[in-house]
Amino acid sequence: MEFLQALSEHAFLQHAVVASLLASSACGMVGTYVVVKRIGFLAGGIAHAVLGGMGAALFFGFSPMFGALATAIVAALALGLVKLHAREQEDILISAFWAAGMAVGILFISRTPGYQVDLMIYLFGNVLLVSKQQLLMMLILNIVLVVTIVLFYKQFTAIAFDEEFARLRGLPVTTLYLTLLCLTAVSIVLMIQVVGLILVIALLTLPAAISQQYMQTMKSMMGLAVLLGTVFCLLGLGVSYSLDFPSGATIILVTTLAYLASTTVRKLRA
Amino acid sequence: MASAPDYAVEITDLTFRYGELLVLDDVDLQVARKEFIGVVGPNAGGKSTLLKILLGLLRPGGGRVRVLGTAPSRARKKVGYVPQHPTFPRDFPITVGQTILMGRLGITKPFAGYAPDDIGIADQAMAETEIGHIATRRLNTLSGGQLQRVMLARALVSQPDLLLLDEPTSNVDARLESDIFDLLRELNNRMAIIVVSHDIGFISGYVERVACLNRTLVCHDTESIDGRTLHELYGPGVHMVAHNHP
């Protein structure tokens, strides 16, 4: 109740709620593909490599979000090509991207003149600090993401389900796969605002993984994942506000507990 | 308007190697537009490689391959394919009906969902393969035989002129094997069919010719398949067991 009262009074909390809703729709839709295509580790590599771009953007005086977006897309394409052409070294190369991206980011941030940046915000997020400008960019990215998925839903589903058959039907499998990774990159940038780049992988995968336990089709899985992501974000936000906890970490803990509870119930019923 | 080509498949002097290993050597084969032909041979004899070349997934090392009068990669949209094993995860969140609709990809409209026509064609394919009653079920709830019919229906919704099947009955019991081949015989009224099989005795009751492939290819009429043919194809120690089909 205290949270709801504060929500009606403070603009920063209203921004936080809108940011959570935008991040949840991205994590539900793209997270569903990440889960069924089993590319969670690859998505983790993209998320962590993003710090390199954020650090470079800060150093050169640009918005960190633009740096994050550019790096996320470059990392998505690079890791996608690794998966397609160097499968035997895939885990090593993803790990290398993962660590090197973070190292580059930390070096840039350490050399940024007049360094006032709180590294913790990028690593663990703080949805309470989202500005109107950032909200606008999140909205635009979300529209791009939703429109792309609606237009190419059946093609993305086909390559996630059966790549060989999709190729036989004449689909440009490599292009679609790399596009899907770029959408994953966009989602990661959206969610970094809410939970930070260290924790983003949990919000990307766990709502969709819970949804997969109950739903029969991709569309219903996406719908439930969006709903669950929204509930977890808002619940985590409310709890963090009431107990004065960091918002990103609280959201992830709520999400993880829900996943563990759901999985345990499913196992006990089986 | 160009007339339909005389042959569904025309292969001349086909050679293919995996590195140094010669897999197909000087293979010639012509399959008429409504022919039903079986391809048999030992493991690693080149059967799956031949199918992949016909599907345009592998490029021939030498020779000429035409499928439906054109290059294999261009003919894909009019070629149906049933793999030996499912190439998808059984626990994927998708129903039988949605799986079959995927056979319309490349033909249906490029954006958003499927057209009403696609759904009608998928319903027809499910009726033909007798799986209409399981359209809303998930794939991980199906038996091996039902799954095989789903893959066949998915191949049929592209309304192919050529149907390629790789060991389509390797995971089903004998009764279902007969049912599937009876269905293939009906489908043969409207398309050419090439079926890869190990069971030369069984398929010879259905197909018109048998292509024996062990790096090189020799075609036989089904009547002329005997113990000597098998010996030449597989080597010693293989016996022919005659099946009686009703």
XYZ file of C-alpha atoms in Angstrom:
516
model
C 0.000 0.000 0.000
C 2.879 2.289 0.891
C 4.313 1.642 -2.593
C 0.991 2.409 -4.304
C 0.631 5.650 -2.335
C 4.186 6.682 -3.338
C 3.504 5.673 -6.953
C 0.704 8.220 -7.244
C 2.979 10.947 -5.913
C 6.439 10.433 -7.409
C 7.285 10.712 -11.116
C 10.463 8.611 -10.734
C 8.362 5.669 -9.506
C 5.942 6.091 -12.416
C 8.910 6.031 -14.795
C 10.141 2.902 -13.061
C 6.785 1.175 -13.583
C 6.644 2.125 -17.283
C 10.256 0.942 -17.750
C 9.381 -2.358 -16.065
C 6.387 -2.858 -18.371
C 8.494 -2.166 -21.469
C 11.274 -4.495 -20.314
C 8.754 -7.222 -19.460
C 7.188 -7.293 -22.906
C 10.662 -7.601 -24.454
C 11.766 -10.326 -22.063
C 8.539 -12.303 -22.594
C 8.612 -12.249 -26.383
C 12.332 -12.603 -27.074
C 12.959 -14.673 -23.937
C 10.612 -17.312 -25.337
C 12.851 -17.739 -28.394
C 15.993 -17.688 -26.213
C 14.568 -20.514 -24.083
C 13.260 -22.773 -26.875
C 16.340 -22.177 -29.053
C 18.571 -22.796 -25.997
C 20.801 -19.765 -26.542
C 20.804 -18.523 -22.943
C 24.608 -18.728 -22.635
C 25.043 -16.830 -25.889
C 22.605 -14.157 -24.654
C 24.668 -13.926 -21.447
C 27.771 -13.300 -23.546
C 26.024 -10.459 -25.397
C 24.797 -8.921 -22.131
C 28.224 -8.829 -20.509
C 30.056 -7.664 -23.637
C 27.770 -4.599 -23.568
C 29.798 -3.007 -20.754
C 32.589 -2.413 -23.264
C 30.295 -0.229 -25.382
C 28.845 1.570 -22.381
C 32.327 2.392 -21.093
C 33.504 3.594 -24.515
C 30.385 5.774 -24.921
C 30.990 7.391 -21.543
C 34.662 7.978 -22.345
C 33.848 9.670 -25.671
C 30.920 11.625 -24.234
C 27.979 9.773 -25.754
C 24.905 8.310 -24.055
C 25.809 4.919 -22.489
C 22.539 3.506 -23.847
C 23.629 4.160 -27.433
C 26.972 2.551 -26.654
C 25.149 -0.420 -25.155
C 22.878 -0.814 -28.183
C 25.711 -0.623 -30.721
C 27.891 -3.085 -28.805
C 25.017 -5.467 -28.153
C 24.258 -5.694 -31.881
C 27.926 -6.109 -32.851
C 28.333 -8.788 -30.149
C 25.142 -10.549 -31.296
C 26.340 -10.717 -34.907
C 29.866 -11.797 -33.919
C 28.674 -14.510 -31.524
C 26.046 -15.629 -34.039
C 28.749 -16.131 -36.660
C 30.848 -18.008 -34.098
C 27.918 -20.334 -33.430
C 27.371 -20.888 -37.142
C 30.978 -21.318 -38.232
C 33.083 -22.281 -35.203
C 30.721 -24.477 -33.259
C 33.476 -26.610 -31.737
C 34.961 -23.543 -29.981
C 31.647 -21.858 -29.263
C 31.756 -21.925 -25.457
C 35.353 -20.707 -25.314
C 34.699 -17.832 -27.705
C 31.497 -16.781 -25.920
C 33.362 -16.802 -22.600
C 36.129 -14.698 -24.158
C 33.606 -12.116 -25.454
C 31.884 -12.154 -22.084
C 35.069 -11.356 -20.117
C 36.808 -9.121 -22.664
C 33.710 -6.914 -23.064
C 33.581 -6.323 -19.332
C 37.327 -5.700 -19.116
C 37.181 -3.102 -21.914
C 34.241 -1.400 -20.201
C 36.011 -1.205 -16.851
C 39.178 0.207 -18.474
C 37.209 2.914 -20.320
C 35.231 3.834 -17.221
C 38.412 4.041 -15.137
C 39.906 6.485 -17.681
C 36.796 8.608 -18.160
C 37.695 12.232 -17.301
C 35.910 13.584 -14.219
C 34.856 10.050 -13.395
C 31.597 10.230 -11.490
C 29.994 7.119 -12.841
C 28.531 4.600 -10.459
C 29.565 1.316 -12.054
C 27.030 -0.526 -9.891
C 24.150 1.074 -11.826
C 25.292 -0.519 -15.085
C 26.095 -3.836 -13.486
C 22.999 -4.242 -11.347
C 20.586 -1.629 -12.709
C 18.507 0.977 -10.953
C 15.103 1.355 -12.452
C 14.354 4.272 -10.136
C 16.847 6.401 -12.083
C 15.327 5.933 -15.557
C 14.840 9.300 -17.240
C 12.097 10.402 -19.666
C 14.609 10.330 -22.512
C 15.595 6.773 -21.671
C 11.918 5.803 -21.494
C 11.372 7.207 -24.976
C 14.284 5.207 -26.351
C 12.979 2.079 -24.591
C 9.563 2.649 -26.166
C 11.034 2.993 -29.664
C 13.144 -0.146 -29.249
C 10.128 -2.021 -27.939
C 8.027 -1.023 -30.953
C 10.786 -2.171 -33.335
C 11.001 -5.455 -31.491
C 7.267 -6.175 -31.345
C 6.658 -5.243 -34.990
C 9.567 -7.426 -36.179
C 8.373 -10.426 -34.179
C 4.749 -10.046 -35.303
C 5.783 -9.766 -38.972
C 8.213 -12.702 -38.938
C 6.723 -14.813 -36.171
C 6.327 -17.942 -38.284
C 9.831 -17.695 -39.768
C 11.488 -17.196 -36.355
C 9.459 -20.074 -34.935
C 10.451 -22.290 -37.870
C 14.193 -21.734 -37.377
C 13.865 -22.198 -33.626
C 11.957 -25.457 -34.168
C 13.654 -27.177 -37.099
C 16.508 -25.374 -38.833
C 17.070 -28.047 -41.492
C 13.421 -28.089 -42.528
C 13.307 -24.269 -42.598
C 16.304 -24.304 -44.951
C 14.563 -26.839 -47.198
C 11.520 -24.586 -47.381
C 13.783 -21.862 -48.790
C 13.971 -19.640 -45.688
C 17.147 -17.542 -45.263
C 18.046 -19.378 -42.055
C 21.333 -17.583 -41.333
C 19.794 -14.113 -41.810
C 16.808 -14.998 -39.630
C 19.056 -16.443 -36.934
C 21.258 -13.337 -36.845
C 18.138 -11.120 -36.801
C 16.814 -13.080 -33.840
C 20.118 -12.508 -32.044
C 19.898 -8.776 -32.816
C 16.403 -8.737 -31.285
C 17.892 -10.477 -28.255
C 20.527 -7.741 -28.118
C 17.826 -5.031 -28.225
C 15.924 -6.776 -25.417
C 19.058 -6.954 -23.313
C 19.602 -3.197 -23.698
C 15.986 -2.612 -22.670
C 16.344 -4.778 -19.590
C 19.729 -3.397 -18.538
C 17.854 -0.251 -17.508
C 15.842 -2.313 -15.055
C 18.121 -5.024 -13.670
C 21.628 -4.271 -14.984
C 23.799 -6.335 -17.288
C 24.904 -8.904 -14.708
C 21.352 -9.933 -13.838
C 19.663 -9.451 -17.199
C 19.976 -13.077 -18.284
C 17.706 -14.225 -15.449
C 14.914 -11.846 -16.448
C 15.345 -12.839 -20.096
C 15.046 -16.567 -19.522
C 13.202 -17.379 -16.266
C 9.700 -15.974 -17.035
C 9.773 -17.798 -20.387
C 11.081 -20.967 -18.735
C 8.199 -20.926 -16.216
C 5.765 -20.271 -19.040
C 7.114 -23.248 -21.003
C 6.140 -25.522 -18.107
C 2.447 -24.703 -18.597
C 1.830 -23.578 -22.187
C 1.249 -25.643 -25.327
C 2.205 -23.157 -28.034
C 4.755 -20.417 -28.695
C 2.116 -17.662 -28.726
C 0.619 -18.655 -25.387
C 4.120 -19.126 -23.968
C 5.001 -15.571 -25.011
C 1.763 -14.186 -23.557
C 2.285 -15.810 -20.153
C 5.996 -14.873 -20.121
C 5.111 -11.187 -20.698
C 2.535 -11.361 -17.887
C 4.944 -13.101 -15.497
C 7.769 -10.671 -16.311
C 5.432 -7.749 -15.548
C 4.304 -9.273 -12.249
C 7.876 -10.077 -11.148
C 9.164 -6.607 -12.054
C 6.337 -4.775 -10.295
C 6.424 -7.077 -7.281
C 10.203 -6.740 -7.023
C 9.929 -2.977 -7.393
C 7.283 -2.789 -4.644
C 9.296 -4.984 -2.275
C 12.529 -3.107 -2.921
C 10.808 0.220 -2.290
C 9.183 -0.952 0.929
C 12.329 -2.617 2.346
C 14.822 -0.161 0.831
C 16.583 -2.943 -1.125
C 18.332 -2.515 -4.501
C 15.568 -2.810 -7.112
C 17.391 -4.924 -9.749
C 18.565 -7.559 -7.289
C 15.114 -7.756 -5.667
C 13.386 -8.236 -9.050
C 15.781 -11.058 -9.937
C 15.329 -12.751 -6.556
C 11.528 -12.631 -6.906
C 11.843 -14.099 -10.442
C 14.257 -16.833 -9.371
C 12.120 -17.840 -6.367
C 9.062 -18.062 -8.630
C 10.995 -20.281 -11.057
C 12.213 -22.583 -8.281
C 8.707 -22.814 -6.788
C 7.131 -23.579 -10.163
C 9.736 -26.192 -11.050
C 9.411 -27.872 -7.642
C 5.621 -28.023 -7.900
C 5.884 -29.509 -11.416
C 8.374 -32.150 -10.234
C 6.238 -33.105 -7.234
C 3.139 -33.457 -9.405
C 4.905 -35.543 -12.045
C 4.119 -21.526 -70.835
C 6.889 -24.105 -70.362
C 5.740 -27.706 -70.393
C 6.418 -29.963 -67.413
C 9.763 -31.788 -67.613
C 9.651 -35.468 -68.547
C 11.549 -36.586 -65.487
C 11.195 -35.777 -61.821
C 14.884 -36.563 -61.366
C 17.713 -36.745 -63.897
C 21.168 -37.643 -62.623
C 24.095 -38.045 -64.997
C 27.662 -39.051 -64.049
C 27.193 -37.857 -60.454
C 30.275 -37.997 -58.266
C 30.553 -36.877 -54.659
C 33.375 -37.023 -52.084
C 33.601 -36.246 -48.399
C 37.223 -35.076 -48.413
C 39.223 -37.967 -49.874
C 36.422 -40.478 -49.412
C 34.541 -41.223 -52.623
C 30.872 -41.681 -51.647
C 29.108 -41.571 -55.022
C 30.898 -42.723 -58.158
C 29.544 -42.059 -61.624
C 25.884 -42.415 -60.632
C 23.192 -42.247 -63.322
C 19.470 -42.274 -62.507
C 16.282 -41.106 -64.155
C 12.988 -41.096 -62.294
C 9.794 -40.503 -64.265
C 7.221 -37.970 -63.056
C 4.883 -40.530 -61.499
C 7.320 -43.258 -60.687
C 7.691 -44.942 -57.287
C 11.276 -46.006 -56.783
C 13.126 -47.518 -53.838
C 16.779 -46.870 -53.024
C 18.486 -49.594 -51.025
C 22.040 -50.272 -49.970
C 24.322 -50.809 -46.997
C 25.086 -48.177 -44.377
C 27.510 -45.548 -45.691
C 26.609 -46.634 -49.211
C 25.641 -43.066 -50.156
C 21.831 -43.190 -49.824
C 21.450 -40.184 -47.516
C 24.103 -38.274 -49.470
C 22.106 -38.849 -52.651
C 18.952 -37.488 -50.954
C 20.824 -34.432 -49.679
C 22.064 -33.716 -53.182
C 18.518 -34.016 -54.538
C 17.377 -31.591 -51.817
C 20.104 -29.118 -52.743
C 21.744 -29.387 -49.314
C 24.978 -30.759 -50.836
C 26.583 -29.743 -54.134
C 27.665 -32.514 -56.471
C 31.415 -32.900 -56.927
C 30.883 -33.735 -60.572
C 28.124 -34.600 -63.014
C 24.686 -33.127 -63.592
C 21.623 -33.239 -61.326
C 18.217 -31.898 -62.338
C 15.154 -32.054 -60.118
C 11.782 -31.256 -61.704
C 13.663 -29.843 -64.673
C 15.800 -27.406 -62.699
C 18.683 -27.191 -60.213
C 17.902 -28.987 -56.913
C 18.052 -25.800 -54.806
C 15.491 -24.153 -57.109
C 13.140 -27.122 -57.025
C 12.901 -27.285 -53.203
C 9.489 -25.654 -52.987
C 7.948 -28.471 -55.027
C 9.826 -31.236 -53.209
C 8.473 -32.852 -50.033
C 10.935 -34.471 -47.639
C 10.413 -36.868 -44.762
C 13.600 -37.374 -42.686
C 14.499 -40.658 -41.004
C 14.487 -39.115 -37.533
C 12.760 -35.943 -36.329
C 15.187 -33.033 -36.713
C 13.356 -31.030 -34.026
C 13.102 -31.218 -30.226
C 10.010 -33.241 -29.223
C 9.321 -30.929 -26.253
C 9.030 -27.783 -28.408
C 5.832 -25.836 -27.565
C 3.981 -26.523 -30.796
C 0.916 -28.506 -31.814
C 0.578 -31.055 -34.595
C -1.465 -28.613 -36.691
C 1.111 -25.834 -36.351
C 3.929 -28.235 -37.234
C 2.186 -29.276 -40.422
C 1.496 -25.665 -41.417
C 5.271 -25.094 -41.485
C 5.311 -27.101 -44.694
C 3.642 -24.053 -46.310
C 6.666 -21.826 -45.603
C 8.155 -20.521 -48.798
C 4.734 -20.719 -50.466
C 2.487 -18.784 -48.101
C 2.503 -14.975 -47.658
C 5.800 -13.715 -46.235
C 4.484 -11.567 -43.371
C 2.431 -12.268 -40.231
C 0.469 -15.533 -39.936
C -0.711 -18.168 -42.410
C -3.472 -17.548 -44.969
C -6.864 -19.340 -44.770
C -5.851 -21.351 -47.861
C -2.845 -22.720 -45.976
C -5.050 -23.883 -43.134
C -7.412 -25.606 -45.582
C -4.508 -27.422 -47.264
C -3.095 -28.471 -43.871
C -6.518 -29.848 -42.845
C -6.624 -31.820 -46.089
C -3.134 -33.275 -45.497
C -4.089 -34.243 -41.938
C -7.242 -35.961 -43.208
C -5.234 -37.841 -45.846
C -2.703 -39.058 -43.281
C -5.497 -39.744 -40.729
C -4.198 -37.458 -38.007
C -6.959 -34.809 -38.020
C -8.055 -35.942 -34.539
C -4.646 -35.104 -33.001
C -4.266 -31.650 -34.581
C -4.233 -29.840 -31.224
C -1.909 -32.247 -29.431
C 1.742 -31.496 -28.635
C 4.442 -33.523 -30.359
C 5.787 -35.039 -27.137
C 2.458 -36.795 -26.579
C 2.580 -38.710 -29.887
C 3.601 -42.292 -30.624
C 6.379 -43.033 -33.141
C 3.808 -43.905 -35.817
C 1.785 -40.727 -35.255
C 4.951 -38.634 -35.432
C 5.892 -40.291 -38.713
C 2.482 -39.363 -40.137
C 2.937 -35.771 -38.919
C 6.232 -35.532 -40.820
C 4.573 -37.014 -43.897
C 1.680 -34.521 -43.673
C 4.175 -31.650 -43.255
C 5.846 -32.783 -46.487
C 2.502 -33.048 -48.297
C 1.201 -29.525 -47.538
C 3.732 -28.074 -49.952
C 1.750 -29.988 -52.629
C 4.973 -31.513 -53.948
C 5.627 -33.037 -57.351
C 8.396 -35.161 -55.851
C 8.364 -36.817 -52.436
C 11.632 -37.997 -50.873
C 11.513 -40.270 -47.833
C 14.538 -41.435 -45.833
C 13.758 -44.712 -44.021
C 10.207 -43.541 -43.241
C 9.241 -46.695 -41.361
C 12.416 -47.430 -39.401
C 10.734 -46.556 -36.095
C 7.309 -48.155 -36.569
C 5.892 -51.661 -36.316
C 5.125 -53.913 -39.292
C 1.379 -53.123 -39.454
C 1.979 -49.389 -39.496
C 4.727 -49.867 -42.058
C 2.156 -51.424 -44.414
C -0.323 -48.593 -43.721
C 2.266 -45.954 -44.570
C 3.325 -47.696 -47.786
C -0.339 -48.156 -48.799
C -0.735 -44.404 -48.379
C 2.418 -43.764 -50.420
C 1.006 -45.938 -53.197
C -2.088 -43.683 -53.296
C 0.041 -40.527 -53.251
C 2.034 -41.923 -56.158
C -0.999 -41.211 -58.369
C -0.096 -37.535 -58.225
C 3.648 -37.355 -57.528
C 6.958 -39.155 -58.016
C 8.241 -40.882 -54.895
C 11.773 -41.912 -53.956
C 12.005 -43.918 -50.760
C 15.248 -44.958 -49.085
C 14.947 -48.216 -47.187
C 16.923 -51.097 -45.748
C 14.053 -53.518 -46.237
C 14.440 -54.517 -49.864
C 12.037 -57.437 -49.505
C 9.249 -55.256 -48.120
C 9.517 -52.279 -50.446
C 9.765 -54.442 -53.548
C 6.039 -55.143 -53.061
C 5.289 -51.457 -53.581
C 7.910 -49.813 -55.781
C 8.317 -50.194 -59.536
C 12.111 -50.216 -59.523
C 14.815 -50.644 -56.939
C 18.006 -48.612 -57.177
C 20.806 -50.485 -55.423
C 23.367 -47.982 -54.184
C 26.753 -48.797 -52.760
C 28.897 -45.947 -54.090
C 27.812 -46.969 -57.587
C 24.163 -47.336 -58.520
C 22.447 -50.149 -60.405
C 18.699 -50.163 -61.061
C 16.643 -53.357 -61.075
C 13.017 -54.140 -61.769
C 11.483 -55.459 -58.562
C 11.008 -58.928 -60.108
C 14.705 -59.283 -60.801
C 15.836 -58.741 -57.188
C 17.268 -62.062 -56.041
C 19.934 -63.457 -53.742
C 22.670 -62.746 -56.268
C 21.707 -59.067 -56.467
C 21.829 -58.803 -52.691
C 25.170 -60.554 -52.559
C 26.615 -58.105 -55.075
C 25.196 -55.145 -53.134
C 25.809 -56.062 -49.511
C 28.463 -58.793 -49.750
C 28.159 -62.299 -48.295
C 26.083 -63.207 -45.236
C 22.860 -61.458 -46.296
C 19.731 -63.479 -46.987
C 16.558 -62.472 -48.716
C 13.334 -63.075 -46.791
C 10.216 -62.981 -48.927
C 7.269 -61.021 -47.441
C 3.708 -61.689 -48.491
C 1.605 -58.576 -48.873
C -2.164 -58.785 -48.921
